[in-house]
Amino acid sequence: MPLRKKIHTTVSDKFPAQNNRKTSQARRAIAAEAARIMSTQSQFNYRVAKQKAAERLGIRLRTTLPSNAEVESALRAYQEIYGGPQRIHHLQKMREVALSVMRSLEPFCPRLVGPVLEGTADEFARVSLHVFNDPPEAVIIHLLDKGYVFRNEQRKIRWYNGSHRQVQLLVTDTEGIEIELILFNNLDLRQAPPSPVDGRPQKRAPLSEVEHLLSGV
């Protein structure tokens, strides 16, 4: 009689469903805590928020972390519960300010992006606008002529070809709301950089779309 080969099993082999359930629960817990951190602590970086959440919950980072899309979904749920009418009113004001600034920057094809467009902005968020010109620095002269006071910042973003790119930001303030203008070349209007949420081309809203958004059309 041929000898039967002994098969070694592990605890994870015996209880795959239980391990999967625990991992799923951990992901949901991290997503919920990361959403709370982003909503209450002026944290806009998904990776940092997830790491902080895992540490606070005592969950080892080797556990599969939730995706940015899962955290965004948890963030929307958190805001629906705790945001109330005040958050909706503030979001509306931010969109109105965005529209006003976009009209003043119309020669540079401004596009609204990020949380203010997506509806996840809170009191700590900035209005984020992409503006386009060759050379991009012409926007600076335009702002000076309009009497804007602003400061310069730099940010590294992921580009649509998989690389990273350093972009220049002009940060100003209107009606107590902080606005960042991200400077791009005219050619960059053809292809948006990837969204930090799902990696797809970032949604950009032109002036007409923001007008419709505010009118409820």
Short mmCIF file of C-alpha atoms in Angstrom, two decimals:
data_model
loop_
_atom_site.label_atom_id
_atom_site.label_comp_id
_atom_site.label_asym_id
_atom_site.label_seq_id
_atom_site.Cartn_x
_atom_site.Cartn_y
_atom_site.Cartn_z
CA MET A 1 0.00 0.00 0.00
CA PRO A 2 1.51 3.38 -0.97
CA LEU A 3 2.27 5.75 1.86
CA ARG A 4 -0.03 8.72 2.17
CA LYS A 5 1.72 12.05 2.05
CA LYS A 6 1.18 13.97 5.25
CA ILE A 7 -0.20 17.45 4.62
CA HIS A 8 0.75 20.12 7.12
CA THR A 9 -1.83 22.77 7.86
CA THR A 10 -1.66 26.01 9.78
CA VAL A 11 -4.19 27.78 11.94
CA SER A 12 -4.86 30.22 9.09
CA ASP A 13 -5.58 27.26 6.76
CA LYS A 14 -8.11 25.87 9.19
CA PHE A 15 -9.90 29.13 9.84
CA PRO A 16 -9.66 31.27 6.67
CA ALA A 17 -13.17 32.68 7.07
CA GLN A 18 -12.44 33.79 10.63
CA ASN A 19 -9.18 35.47 9.57
CA ASN A 20 -10.90 37.19 6.68
CA ARG A 21 -13.62 38.43 9.00
CA LYS A 22 -11.08 39.82 11.45
CA THR A 23 -9.19 41.56 8.65
CA SER A 24 -12.42 43.05 7.31
CA GLN A 25 -13.36 44.29 10.79
CA ALA A 26 -9.91 45.81 11.24
CA ARG A 27 -10.17 47.59 7.88
CA ARG A 28 -13.56 49.05 8.79
CA ALA A 29 -12.31 50.16 12.22
CA ILE A 30 -9.24 51.84 10.73
CA ALA A 31 -11.34 53.51 8.03
CA ALA A 32 -13.79 54.88 10.61
CA GLU A 33 -11.02 56.20 12.87
CA ALA A 34 -9.10 57.66 9.92
CA ALA A 35 -12.29 59.43 8.83
CA ARG A 36 -12.70 60.89 12.32
CA ILE A 37 -9.08 62.08 12.29
CA MET A 38 -9.47 63.70 8.89
CA SER A 39 -12.70 65.40 9.88
CA THR A 40 -11.59 66.76 13.25
CA GLN A 41 -7.82 67.26 13.08
CA SER A 42 -7.17 69.05 9.80
CA GLN A 43 -5.48 65.98 8.34
CA PHE A 44 -5.84 65.69 4.56
CA ASN A 45 -3.32 62.94 3.83
CA TYR A 46 -5.07 59.57 3.60
CA ARG A 47 -1.93 57.53 4.27
CA VAL A 48 -1.03 59.50 7.40
CA ALA A 49 -4.62 59.34 8.68
CA LYS A 50 -4.73 55.55 8.22
CA GLN A 51 -1.40 55.07 9.98
CA LYS A 52 -2.49 57.22 12.92
CA ALA A 53 -5.79 55.36 13.11
CA ALA A 54 -4.07 51.96 13.15
CA GLU A 55 -1.70 53.11 15.91
CA ARG A 56 -4.51 54.48 18.07
CA LEU A 57 -6.52 51.30 17.69
CA GLY A 58 -3.50 49.12 18.44
CA ILE A 59 -3.76 47.38 15.09
CA ARG A 60 -0.50 46.28 13.54
CA LEU A 61 0.27 47.91 10.22
CA ARG A 62 0.93 44.53 8.63
CA THR A 63 -2.84 44.12 8.68
CA THR A 64 -4.24 45.15 5.31
CA LEU A 65 -5.10 48.82 5.53
CA PRO A 66 -8.33 50.13 4.00
CA SER A 67 -8.17 51.82 0.63
CA ASN A 68 -8.48 55.58 0.32
CA ALA A 69 -11.91 55.02 -1.23
CA GLU A 70 -13.00 53.10 1.90
CA VAL A 71 -11.81 55.96 4.09
CA GLU A 72 -13.63 58.50 1.93
CA SER A 73 -16.83 56.47 2.25
CA ALA A 74 -16.38 56.39 6.04
CA LEU A 75 -15.70 60.13 5.98
CA ARG A 76 -18.98 60.82 4.20
CA ALA A 77 -20.82 58.67 6.74
CA TYR A 78 -19.10 60.47 9.63
CA GLN A 79 -20.01 63.88 8.21
CA GLU A 80 -23.64 62.88 7.68
CA ILE A 81 -23.90 61.91 11.35
CA TYR A 82 -21.87 64.69 12.98
CA GLY A 83 -21.67 67.49 10.39
CA GLY A 84 -25.22 68.75 10.52
CA PRO A 85 -26.61 71.83 8.75
CA GLN A 86 -23.59 73.89 9.77
CA ARG A 87 -21.24 71.79 7.60
CA ILE A 88 -23.62 72.01 4.63
CA HIS A 89 -23.81 75.78 5.03
CA HIS A 90 -20.02 76.05 5.19
CA LEU A 91 -19.60 73.84 2.12
CA GLN A 92 -22.03 76.08 0.23
CA LYS A 93 -20.05 79.16 1.26
CA MET A 94 -16.79 77.54 0.12
CA ARG A 95 -18.31 76.79 -3.27
CA GLU A 96 -19.57 80.37 -3.58
CA VAL A 97 -16.08 81.69 -2.77
CA ALA A 98 -14.61 79.23 -5.28
CA LEU A 99 -16.97 80.52 -7.96
CA SER A 100 -16.07 84.15 -7.23
CA VAL A 101 -12.34 83.45 -7.47
CA MET A 102 -12.81 81.35 -10.60
CA ARG A 103 -14.57 84.25 -12.31
CA SER A 104 -11.65 86.53 -11.52
CA LEU A 105 -9.28 83.91 -12.95
CA GLU A 106 -11.35 83.07 -16.04
CA PRO A 107 -8.47 83.73 -18.51
CA PHE A 108 -6.59 80.84 -16.89
CA CYS A 109 -9.31 78.18 -17.33
CA PRO A 110 -9.76 77.54 -13.57
CA ARG A 111 -11.02 74.13 -12.46
CA LEU A 112 -12.41 73.30 -9.02
CA VAL A 113 -11.04 70.05 -7.61
CA GLY A 114 -10.90 68.11 -4.37
CA PRO A 115 -13.14 68.00 -1.29
CA VAL A 116 -15.05 71.22 -2.04
CA LEU A 117 -16.12 69.78 -5.38
CA GLU A 118 -16.70 66.25 -4.06
CA GLY A 119 -18.71 67.47 -1.06
CA THR A 120 -16.41 66.11 1.67
CA ALA A 121 -14.87 69.45 2.68
CA ASP A 122 -15.02 70.47 6.33
CA GLU A 123 -14.10 73.65 8.19
CA PHE A 124 -10.37 72.91 7.84
CA ALA A 125 -10.37 72.31 4.08
CA ARG A 126 -9.05 74.63 1.42
CA VAL A 127 -10.72 75.56 -1.83
CA SER A 128 -8.44 73.93 -4.39
CA LEU A 129 -8.26 75.28 -7.95
CA HIS A 130 -6.19 74.18 -10.92
CA VAL A 131 -5.19 77.10 -13.17
CA PHE A 132 -3.46 76.91 -16.56
CA ASN A 133 -1.19 79.21 -18.53
CA ASP A 134 2.10 79.34 -20.48
CA PRO A 135 4.07 80.40 -18.58
CA PRO A 136 2.21 79.47 -15.36
CA GLU A 137 3.90 82.34 -13.54
CA ALA A 138 1.68 84.78 -15.43
CA VAL A 139 -0.99 83.94 -12.87
CA ILE A 140 1.16 85.64 -10.23
CA ILE A 141 1.14 88.92 -12.15
CA HIS A 142 -2.63 88.65 -12.59
CA LEU A 143 -3.15 88.15 -8.85
CA LEU A 144 -0.93 91.11 -8.01
CA ASP A 145 -2.90 93.28 -10.43
CA LYS A 146 -6.13 92.14 -8.74
CA GLY A 147 -4.76 93.05 -5.32
CA TYR A 148 -4.55 89.51 -3.94
CA VAL A 149 -2.16 88.80 -1.08
CA PHE A 150 -0.73 85.30 -1.34
CA ARG A 151 2.15 83.05 -0.40
CA ASN A 152 4.03 80.36 -2.31
CA GLU A 153 4.06 76.66 -1.47
CA GLN A 154 5.30 73.50 -3.16
CA ARG A 155 3.64 70.09 -3.29
CA LYS A 156 4.63 66.74 -4.73
CA ILE A 157 1.79 65.01 -6.55
CA ARG A 158 1.49 61.74 -8.45
CA TRP A 159 1.39 62.29 -12.20
CA TYR A 160 -0.72 60.37 -14.72
CA ASN A 161 2.34 58.54 -16.11
CA GLY A 162 3.13 57.06 -12.70
CA SER A 163 5.90 59.50 -11.83
CA HIS A 164 5.79 62.29 -9.25
CA ARG A 165 5.83 65.97 -10.03
CA GLN A 166 6.54 69.06 -7.95
CA VAL A 167 3.91 71.75 -8.47
CA GLN A 168 3.76 75.38 -7.36
CA LEU A 169 0.87 76.60 -5.23
CA LEU A 170 -0.30 80.14 -4.57
CA VAL A 171 -2.26 80.29 -1.32
CA THR A 172 -4.56 83.20 -0.57
CA ASP A 173 -7.55 83.98 1.63
CA THR A 174 -11.03 85.22 0.73
CA GLU A 175 -13.79 85.80 3.28
CA GLY A 176 -11.88 83.77 5.84
CA ILE A 177 -11.56 80.76 3.53
CA GLU A 178 -8.15 79.57 2.39
CA ILE A 179 -7.72 79.05 -1.35
CA GLU A 180 -4.90 77.24 -3.10
CA LEU A 181 -4.17 77.77 -6.78
CA ILE A 182 -2.12 74.98 -8.33
CA LEU A 183 -0.21 76.20 -11.37
CA PHE A 184 -0.13 74.08 -14.53
CA ASN A 185 0.88 74.50 -18.16
CA ASN A 186 -1.82 74.74 -20.82
CA LEU A 187 -1.05 71.21 -22.01
CA ASP A 188 -1.88 69.88 -18.54
CA LEU A 189 -5.51 70.83 -19.12
CA ARG A 190 -5.80 67.78 -21.38
CA GLN A 191 -5.02 65.20 -18.70
CA ALA A 192 -5.80 65.51 -14.98
CA PRO A 193 -3.44 63.98 -12.43
CA PRO A 194 -4.69 60.88 -10.58
CA SER A 195 -7.15 61.34 -7.74
CA PRO A 196 -5.64 60.54 -4.33
CA VAL A 197 -8.84 58.64 -3.55
CA ASP A 198 -9.12 56.07 -6.34
CA GLY A 199 -6.23 56.75 -8.73
CA ARG A 200 -8.51 57.69 -11.61
CA PRO A 201 -8.09 61.04 -13.39
CA GLN A 202 -9.04 63.71 -10.88
CA LYS A 203 -12.44 65.28 -11.43
CA ARG A 204 -12.14 68.92 -12.49
CA ALA A 205 -15.13 71.25 -12.65
CA PRO A 206 -15.07 74.32 -14.91
CA LEU A 207 -16.80 77.54 -13.99
CA SER A 208 -20.08 76.59 -15.67
CA GLU A 209 -20.27 73.31 -13.73
CA VAL A 210 -19.69 75.07 -10.40
CA GLU A 211 -22.47 77.53 -11.30
CA HIS A 212 -24.82 74.58 -11.91
CA LEU A 213 -23.67 72.94 -8.69
CA LEU A 214 -24.64 76.03 -6.70
CA SER A 215 -27.94 76.49 -8.50
CA GLY A 216 -28.90 72.89 -7.87
CA VAL A 217 -29.20 72.12 -11.58
#
